PDB file of C-alpha atoms in Angstrom:
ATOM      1  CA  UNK G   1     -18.464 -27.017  62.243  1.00 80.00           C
ATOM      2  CA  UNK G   2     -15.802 -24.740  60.131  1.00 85.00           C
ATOM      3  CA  UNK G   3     -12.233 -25.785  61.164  1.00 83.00           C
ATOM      4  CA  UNK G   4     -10.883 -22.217  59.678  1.00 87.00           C
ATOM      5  CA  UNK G   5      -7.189 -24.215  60.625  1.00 82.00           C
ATOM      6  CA  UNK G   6      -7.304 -26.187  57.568  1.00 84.00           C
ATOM      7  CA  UNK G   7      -8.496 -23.894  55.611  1.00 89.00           C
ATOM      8  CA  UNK G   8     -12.222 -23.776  55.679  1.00 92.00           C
ATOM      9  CA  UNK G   9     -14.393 -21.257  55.095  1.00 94.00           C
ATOM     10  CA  UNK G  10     -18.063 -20.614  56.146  1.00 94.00           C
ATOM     11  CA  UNK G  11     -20.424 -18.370  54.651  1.00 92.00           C
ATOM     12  CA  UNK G  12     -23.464 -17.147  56.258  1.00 89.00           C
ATOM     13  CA  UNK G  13     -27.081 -16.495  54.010  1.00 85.00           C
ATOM     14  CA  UNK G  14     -30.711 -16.375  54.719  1.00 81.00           C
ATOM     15  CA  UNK G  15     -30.925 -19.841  53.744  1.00 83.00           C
ATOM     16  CA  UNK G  16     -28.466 -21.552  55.696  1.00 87.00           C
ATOM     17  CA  UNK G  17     -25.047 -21.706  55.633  1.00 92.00           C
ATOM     18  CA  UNK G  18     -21.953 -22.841  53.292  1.00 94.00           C
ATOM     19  CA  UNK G  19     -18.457 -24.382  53.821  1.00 95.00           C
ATOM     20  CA  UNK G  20     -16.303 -24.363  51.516  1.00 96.00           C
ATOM     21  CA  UNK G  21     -13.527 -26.944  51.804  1.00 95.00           C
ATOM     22  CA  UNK G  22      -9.964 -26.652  49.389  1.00 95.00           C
ATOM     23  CA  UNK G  23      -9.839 -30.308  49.967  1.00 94.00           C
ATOM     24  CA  UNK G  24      -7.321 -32.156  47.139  1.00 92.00           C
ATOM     25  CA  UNK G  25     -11.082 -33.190  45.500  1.00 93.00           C
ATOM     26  CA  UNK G  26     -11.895 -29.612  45.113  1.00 95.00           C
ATOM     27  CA  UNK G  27      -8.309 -28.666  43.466  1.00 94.00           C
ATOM     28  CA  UNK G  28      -8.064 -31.709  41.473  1.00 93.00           C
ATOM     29  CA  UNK G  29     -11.345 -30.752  39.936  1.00 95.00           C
ATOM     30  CA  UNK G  30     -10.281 -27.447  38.717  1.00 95.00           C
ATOM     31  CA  UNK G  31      -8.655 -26.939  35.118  1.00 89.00           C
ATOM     32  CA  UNK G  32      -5.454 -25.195  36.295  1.00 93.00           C
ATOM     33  CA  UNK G  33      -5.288 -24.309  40.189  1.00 94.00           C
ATOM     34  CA  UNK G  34      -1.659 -22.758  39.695  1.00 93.00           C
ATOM     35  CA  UNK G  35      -2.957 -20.728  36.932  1.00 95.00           C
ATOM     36  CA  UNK G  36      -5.808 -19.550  38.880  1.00 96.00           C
ATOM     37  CA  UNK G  37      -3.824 -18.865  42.180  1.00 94.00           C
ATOM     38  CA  UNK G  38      -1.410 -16.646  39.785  1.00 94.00           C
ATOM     39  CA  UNK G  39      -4.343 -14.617  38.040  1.00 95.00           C
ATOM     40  CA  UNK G  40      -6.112 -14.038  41.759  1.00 95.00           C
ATOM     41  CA  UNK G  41      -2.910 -12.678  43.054  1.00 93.00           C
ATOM     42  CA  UNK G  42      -1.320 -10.756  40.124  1.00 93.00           C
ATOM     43  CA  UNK G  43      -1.444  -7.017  39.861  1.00 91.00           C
ATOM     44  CA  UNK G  44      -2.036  -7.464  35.999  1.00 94.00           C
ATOM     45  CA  UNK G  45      -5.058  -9.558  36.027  1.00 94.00           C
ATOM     46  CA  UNK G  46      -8.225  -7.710  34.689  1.00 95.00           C
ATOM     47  CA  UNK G  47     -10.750  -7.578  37.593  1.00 92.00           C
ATOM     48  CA  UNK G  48     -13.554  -9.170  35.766  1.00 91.00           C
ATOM     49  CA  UNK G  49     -11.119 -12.002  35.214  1.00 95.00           C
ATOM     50  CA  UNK G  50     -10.250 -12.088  38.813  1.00 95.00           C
ATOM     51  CA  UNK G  51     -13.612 -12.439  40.103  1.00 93.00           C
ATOM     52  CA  UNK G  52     -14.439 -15.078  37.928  1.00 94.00           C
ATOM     53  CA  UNK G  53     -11.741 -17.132  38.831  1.00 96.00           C
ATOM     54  CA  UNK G  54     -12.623 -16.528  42.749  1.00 96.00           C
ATOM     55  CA  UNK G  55     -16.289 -17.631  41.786  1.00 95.00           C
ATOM     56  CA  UNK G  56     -14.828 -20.329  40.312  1.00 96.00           C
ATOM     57  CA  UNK G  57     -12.782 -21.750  43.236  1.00 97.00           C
ATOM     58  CA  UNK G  58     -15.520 -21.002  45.342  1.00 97.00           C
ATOM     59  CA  UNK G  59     -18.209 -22.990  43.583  1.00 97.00           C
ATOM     60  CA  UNK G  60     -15.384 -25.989  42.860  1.00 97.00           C
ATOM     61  CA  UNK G  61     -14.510 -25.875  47.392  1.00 96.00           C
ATOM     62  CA  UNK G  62     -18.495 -25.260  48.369  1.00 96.00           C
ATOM     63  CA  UNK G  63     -20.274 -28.087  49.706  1.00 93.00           C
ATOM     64  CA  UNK G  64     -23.731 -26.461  48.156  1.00 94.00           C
ATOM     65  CA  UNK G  65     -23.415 -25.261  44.733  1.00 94.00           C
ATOM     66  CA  UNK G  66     -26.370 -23.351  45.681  1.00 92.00           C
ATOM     67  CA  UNK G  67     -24.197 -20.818  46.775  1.00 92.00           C
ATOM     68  CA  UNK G  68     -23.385 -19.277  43.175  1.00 91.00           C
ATOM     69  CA  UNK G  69     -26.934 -17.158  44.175  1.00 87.00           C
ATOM     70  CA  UNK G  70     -25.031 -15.145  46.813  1.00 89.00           C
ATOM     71  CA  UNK G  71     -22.037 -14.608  44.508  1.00 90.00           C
ATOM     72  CA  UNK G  72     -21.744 -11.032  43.431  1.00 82.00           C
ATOM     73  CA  UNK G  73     -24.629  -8.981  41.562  1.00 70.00           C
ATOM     74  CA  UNK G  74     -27.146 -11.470  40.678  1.00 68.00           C
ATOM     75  CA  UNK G  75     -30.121 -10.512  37.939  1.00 69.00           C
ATOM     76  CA  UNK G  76     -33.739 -10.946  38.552  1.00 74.00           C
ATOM     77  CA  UNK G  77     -35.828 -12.196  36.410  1.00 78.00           C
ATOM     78  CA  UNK G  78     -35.457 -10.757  32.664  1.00 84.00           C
ATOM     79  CA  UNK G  79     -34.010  -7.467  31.283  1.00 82.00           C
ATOM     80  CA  UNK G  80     -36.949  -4.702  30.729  1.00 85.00           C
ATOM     81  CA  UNK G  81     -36.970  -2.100  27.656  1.00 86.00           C
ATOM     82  CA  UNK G  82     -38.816   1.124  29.262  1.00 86.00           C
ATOM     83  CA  UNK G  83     -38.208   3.886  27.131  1.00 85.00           C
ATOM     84  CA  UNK G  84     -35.838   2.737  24.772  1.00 84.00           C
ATOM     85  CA  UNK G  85     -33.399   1.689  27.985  1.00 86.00           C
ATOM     86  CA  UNK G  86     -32.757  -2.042  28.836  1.00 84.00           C
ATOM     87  CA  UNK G  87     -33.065  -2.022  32.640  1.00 83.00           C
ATOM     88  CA  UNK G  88     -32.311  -4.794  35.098  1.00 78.00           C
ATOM     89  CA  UNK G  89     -32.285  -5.620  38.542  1.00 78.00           C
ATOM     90  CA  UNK G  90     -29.813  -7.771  40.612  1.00 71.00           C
ATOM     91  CA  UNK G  91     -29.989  -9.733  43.918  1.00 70.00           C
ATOM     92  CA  UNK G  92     -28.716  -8.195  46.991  1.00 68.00           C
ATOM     93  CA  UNK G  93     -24.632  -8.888  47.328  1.00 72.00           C
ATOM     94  CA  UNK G  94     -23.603 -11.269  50.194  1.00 82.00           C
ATOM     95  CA  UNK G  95     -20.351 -12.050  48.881  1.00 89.00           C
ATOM     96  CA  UNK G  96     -18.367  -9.075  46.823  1.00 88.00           C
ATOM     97  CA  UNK G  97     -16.092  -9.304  44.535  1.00 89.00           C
ATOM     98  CA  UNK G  98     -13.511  -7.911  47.177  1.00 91.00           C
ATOM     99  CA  UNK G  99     -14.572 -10.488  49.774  1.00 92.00           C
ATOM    100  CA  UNK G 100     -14.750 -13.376  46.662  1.00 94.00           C
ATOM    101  CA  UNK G 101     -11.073 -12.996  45.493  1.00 95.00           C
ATOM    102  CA  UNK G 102      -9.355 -12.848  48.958  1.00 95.00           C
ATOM    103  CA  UNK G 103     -11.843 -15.842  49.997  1.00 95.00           C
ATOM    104  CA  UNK G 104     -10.763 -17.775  46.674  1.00 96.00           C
ATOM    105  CA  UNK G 105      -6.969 -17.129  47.767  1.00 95.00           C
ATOM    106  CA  UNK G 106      -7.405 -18.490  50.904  1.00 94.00           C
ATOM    107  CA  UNK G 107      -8.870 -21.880  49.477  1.00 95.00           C
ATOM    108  CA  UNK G 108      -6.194 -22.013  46.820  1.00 95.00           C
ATOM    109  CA  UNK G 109      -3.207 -21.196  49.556  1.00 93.00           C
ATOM    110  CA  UNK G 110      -4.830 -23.643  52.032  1.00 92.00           C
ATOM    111  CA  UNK G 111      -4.931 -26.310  49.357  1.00 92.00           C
ATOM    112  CA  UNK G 112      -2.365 -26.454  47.339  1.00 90.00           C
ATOM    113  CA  UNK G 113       0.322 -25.031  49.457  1.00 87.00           C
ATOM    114  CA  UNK G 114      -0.354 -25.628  53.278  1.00 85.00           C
ATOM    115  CA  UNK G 115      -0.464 -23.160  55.773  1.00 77.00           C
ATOM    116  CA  UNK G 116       2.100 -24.273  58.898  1.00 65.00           C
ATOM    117  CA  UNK G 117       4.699 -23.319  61.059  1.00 60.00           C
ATOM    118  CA  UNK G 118       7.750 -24.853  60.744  1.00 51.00           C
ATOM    119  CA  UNK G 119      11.077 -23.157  61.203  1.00 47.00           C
ATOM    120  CA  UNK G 120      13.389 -24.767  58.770  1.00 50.00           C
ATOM    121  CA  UNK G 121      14.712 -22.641  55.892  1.00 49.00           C
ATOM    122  CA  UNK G 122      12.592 -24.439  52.330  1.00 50.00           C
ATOM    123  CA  UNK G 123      15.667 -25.996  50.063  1.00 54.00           C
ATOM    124  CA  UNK G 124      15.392 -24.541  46.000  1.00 53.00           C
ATOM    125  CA  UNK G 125      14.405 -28.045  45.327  1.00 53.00           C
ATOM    126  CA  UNK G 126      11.482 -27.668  47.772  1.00 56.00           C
ATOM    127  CA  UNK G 127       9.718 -25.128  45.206  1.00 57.00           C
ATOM    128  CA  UNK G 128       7.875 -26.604  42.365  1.00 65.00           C
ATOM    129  CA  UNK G 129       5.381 -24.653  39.834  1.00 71.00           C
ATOM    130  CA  UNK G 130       2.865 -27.518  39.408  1.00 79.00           C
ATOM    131  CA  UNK G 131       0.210 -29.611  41.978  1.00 81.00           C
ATOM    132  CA  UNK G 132      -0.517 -33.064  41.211  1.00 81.00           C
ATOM    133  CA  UNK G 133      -3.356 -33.920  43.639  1.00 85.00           C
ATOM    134  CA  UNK G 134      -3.327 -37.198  43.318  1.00 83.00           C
ATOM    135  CA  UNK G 135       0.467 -37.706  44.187  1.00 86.00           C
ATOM    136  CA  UNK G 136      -0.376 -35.940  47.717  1.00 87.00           C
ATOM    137  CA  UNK G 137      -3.745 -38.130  48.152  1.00 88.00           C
ATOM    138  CA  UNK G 138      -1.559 -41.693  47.782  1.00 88.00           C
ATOM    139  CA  UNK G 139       1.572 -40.193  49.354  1.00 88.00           C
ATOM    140  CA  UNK G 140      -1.458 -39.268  52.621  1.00 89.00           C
ATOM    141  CA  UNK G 141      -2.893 -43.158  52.298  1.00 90.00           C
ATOM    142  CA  UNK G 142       0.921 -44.364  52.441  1.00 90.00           C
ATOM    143  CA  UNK G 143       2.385 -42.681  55.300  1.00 89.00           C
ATOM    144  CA  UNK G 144      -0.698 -41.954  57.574  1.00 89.00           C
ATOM    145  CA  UNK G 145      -3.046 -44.795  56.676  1.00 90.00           C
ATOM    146  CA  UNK G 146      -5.815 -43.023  55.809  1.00 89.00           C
ATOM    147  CA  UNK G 147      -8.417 -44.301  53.124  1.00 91.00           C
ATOM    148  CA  UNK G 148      -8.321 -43.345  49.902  1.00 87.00           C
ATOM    149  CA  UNK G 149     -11.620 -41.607  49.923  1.00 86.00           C
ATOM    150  CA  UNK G 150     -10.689 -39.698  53.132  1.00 90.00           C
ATOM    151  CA  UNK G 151      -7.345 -38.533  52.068  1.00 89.00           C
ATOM    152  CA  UNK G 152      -9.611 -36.401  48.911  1.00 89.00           C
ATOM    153  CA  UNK G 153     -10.896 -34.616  51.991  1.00 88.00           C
ATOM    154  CA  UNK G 154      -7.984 -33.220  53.194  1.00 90.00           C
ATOM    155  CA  UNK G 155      -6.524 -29.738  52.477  1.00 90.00           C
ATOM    156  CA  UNK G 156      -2.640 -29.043  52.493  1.00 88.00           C
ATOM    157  CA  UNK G 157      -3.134 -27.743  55.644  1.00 89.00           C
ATOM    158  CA  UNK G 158      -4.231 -30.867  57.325  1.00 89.00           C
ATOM    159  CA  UNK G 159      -1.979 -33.038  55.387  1.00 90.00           C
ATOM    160  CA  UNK G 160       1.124 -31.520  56.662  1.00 89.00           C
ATOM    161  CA  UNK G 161       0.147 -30.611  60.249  1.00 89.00           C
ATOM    162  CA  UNK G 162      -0.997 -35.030  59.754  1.00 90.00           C
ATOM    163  CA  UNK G 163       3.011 -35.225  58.273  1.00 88.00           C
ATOM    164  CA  UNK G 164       4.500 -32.927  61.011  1.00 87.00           C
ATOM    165  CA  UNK G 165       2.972 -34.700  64.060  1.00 88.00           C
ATOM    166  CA  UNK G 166       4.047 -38.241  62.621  1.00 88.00           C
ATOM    167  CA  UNK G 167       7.355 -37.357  60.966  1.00 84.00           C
ATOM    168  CA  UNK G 168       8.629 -34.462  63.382  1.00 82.00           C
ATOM    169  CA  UNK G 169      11.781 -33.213  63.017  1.00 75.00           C
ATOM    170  CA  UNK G 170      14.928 -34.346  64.624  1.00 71.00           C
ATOM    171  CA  UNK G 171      17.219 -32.741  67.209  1.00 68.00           C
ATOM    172  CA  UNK G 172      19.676 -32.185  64.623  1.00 61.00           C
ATOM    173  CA  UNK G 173      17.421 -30.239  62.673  1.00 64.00           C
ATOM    174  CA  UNK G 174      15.671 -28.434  65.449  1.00 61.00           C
ATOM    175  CA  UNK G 175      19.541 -27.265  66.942  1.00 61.00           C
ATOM    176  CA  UNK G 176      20.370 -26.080  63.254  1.00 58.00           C
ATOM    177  CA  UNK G 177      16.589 -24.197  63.207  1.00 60.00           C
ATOM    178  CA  UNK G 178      18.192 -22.019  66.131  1.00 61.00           C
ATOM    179  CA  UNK G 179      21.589 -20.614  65.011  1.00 60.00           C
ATOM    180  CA  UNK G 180      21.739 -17.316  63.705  1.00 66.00           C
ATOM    181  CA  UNK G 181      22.250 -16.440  60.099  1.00 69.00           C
ATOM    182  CA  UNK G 182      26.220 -16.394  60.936  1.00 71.00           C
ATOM    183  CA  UNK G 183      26.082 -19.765  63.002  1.00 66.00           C
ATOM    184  CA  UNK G 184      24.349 -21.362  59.803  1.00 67.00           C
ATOM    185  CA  UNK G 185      27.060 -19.925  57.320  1.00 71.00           C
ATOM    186  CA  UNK G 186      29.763 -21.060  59.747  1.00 67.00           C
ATOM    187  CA  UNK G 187      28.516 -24.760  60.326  1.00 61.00           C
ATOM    188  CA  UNK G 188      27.916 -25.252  56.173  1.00 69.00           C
ATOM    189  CA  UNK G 189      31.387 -24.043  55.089  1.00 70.00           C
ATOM    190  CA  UNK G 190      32.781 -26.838  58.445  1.00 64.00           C
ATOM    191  CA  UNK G 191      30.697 -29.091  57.027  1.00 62.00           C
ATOM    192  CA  UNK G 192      32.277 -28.597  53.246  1.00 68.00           C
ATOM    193  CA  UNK G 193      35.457 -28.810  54.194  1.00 66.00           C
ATOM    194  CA  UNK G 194      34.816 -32.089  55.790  1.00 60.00           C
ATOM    195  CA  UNK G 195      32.490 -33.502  53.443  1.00 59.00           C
ATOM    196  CA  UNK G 196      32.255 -31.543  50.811  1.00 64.00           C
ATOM    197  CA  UNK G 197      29.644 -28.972  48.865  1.00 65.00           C
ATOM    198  CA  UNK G 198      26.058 -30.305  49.523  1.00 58.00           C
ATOM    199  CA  UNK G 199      24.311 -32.024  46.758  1.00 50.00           C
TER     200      UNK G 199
END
C-alpha cells in the first residue's frame, strides 16, 4: 500500500511495482540532500545534471533498485557501427526525465522538510540550511517512543503529523493563529511594552 500522505510514491512497470519511500534512511544515505533539493529546483541547473540527481534520489528512496531499468532512455545491448554510424537502441521510457525530477522533489520535500498544515507563522530561527537525519531519528525515539529502527522509516511528513497529534498546540497559540495581520502587530507591540522586545 502507497500512503502518498507521507510522501510515498508508487511506480507502476510490467514487472511489478515500486515504492519509493524519503524515509530519514533514504536521506541520510545520500551525499548532500540540501544540495540536491537546490540543483532539482534551480532554474540554473543544467538538465542533464538535474536528471541525474532525480535518478539519484529515486534509486536512494526505492525499495527495488531494480527500478534504475525504467529510468529514462535505457540502451540495449551494445552500440552497432553500420556504415560508418554508431547506432543504438534504448528501452522504452516509463519514467521521463520530466516525471523523474518533479518525482525526486517530492521525495526530497517529503523528507527533509515535512509536508503539514499548521497555521502558525515559522520564527527566522525556525529556518536552517542543513538536515542532520540522525538528530530527527533520536529526537522521534525520545518523544514518541518509537524504536530506533522504526524511526529510519519515517519521512518528515510522518514525523511531524506523529509531533502534531502528541504535542498540539495550545489555546494561546491557536487564538494568536486567528488575528489578522493588524491584531498580531497590535498584541506584539502590548506585549513589548509590558515585557519587552522578544528574544
Amino acid at each position: 500500500m502507497i500512503i502518498t500522505d507521507i510522501g510515498q510514491v508508487g511506480i507502476s512497470t510490467p514487472s511489478g511495482q515500486y515504492t519509493l519511500t524519503p524515509s530519514l534512511a533514504a536521506i541520510a544515505s545520500m551525499a548532500d540532500p540540501v544540495e540536491m533539493y537546490s540543483d532539482l529546483t534551480s532554474t540554473d541547473t543544467p538538465h542533464e545534471w538535474r536528471v541525474q540527481v532525480a535518478h539519484d534520489v529515486i534509486m536512494a528512496c526505492a525499495d527495488d533498485k531494480s527500478i534504475k531499468q525504467y529510468l529514462g532512455m535505457q540502451q540495449i545491448g551494445k552500440p552497432r557501427l553500420r556504415k560508418g554510424v554508431v547506432v543504438r537502441k534504448y528501452s522504452s521510457v516509463y519514467v521521463t526525465d520530466e516525471h523523474a525530477v518533479i518525482i525526486a522533489e517530492n521525495l526530497l520535500y517529503h523528507g527533509m522538510i515535512g509536508k503539514i498544515e499548521h497555521k502558525t507563522t515559522p520564527r527566522e530561527s525556525d529556518f536552517t540550511s542543513t538536515f542532520k537525519p540522525i538528530e530527527w531519528m533520536t529526537a522521534v525515539v525520545a518523544h514518541l517512543g518509537i524504536a530506533e529502527r522504526d524511526a529510519w522509516q519515517m519521512t518528515m511528513t510522518s514525523i511531524l503529523s506523529a509531533l502534531k497529534t502528541k504535542f498540539p498546540p495550545s489555546e494561546k497559540e491557536k487564538a494568536r493563529d486567528n488575528f489578522t495581520p493588524e491584531a498580531k502587530a497590535d498584541h506584539d507591540e502590548w506585549y513589548a511594552s509590558i515585557y519587552g522586545p522578544k528574544s
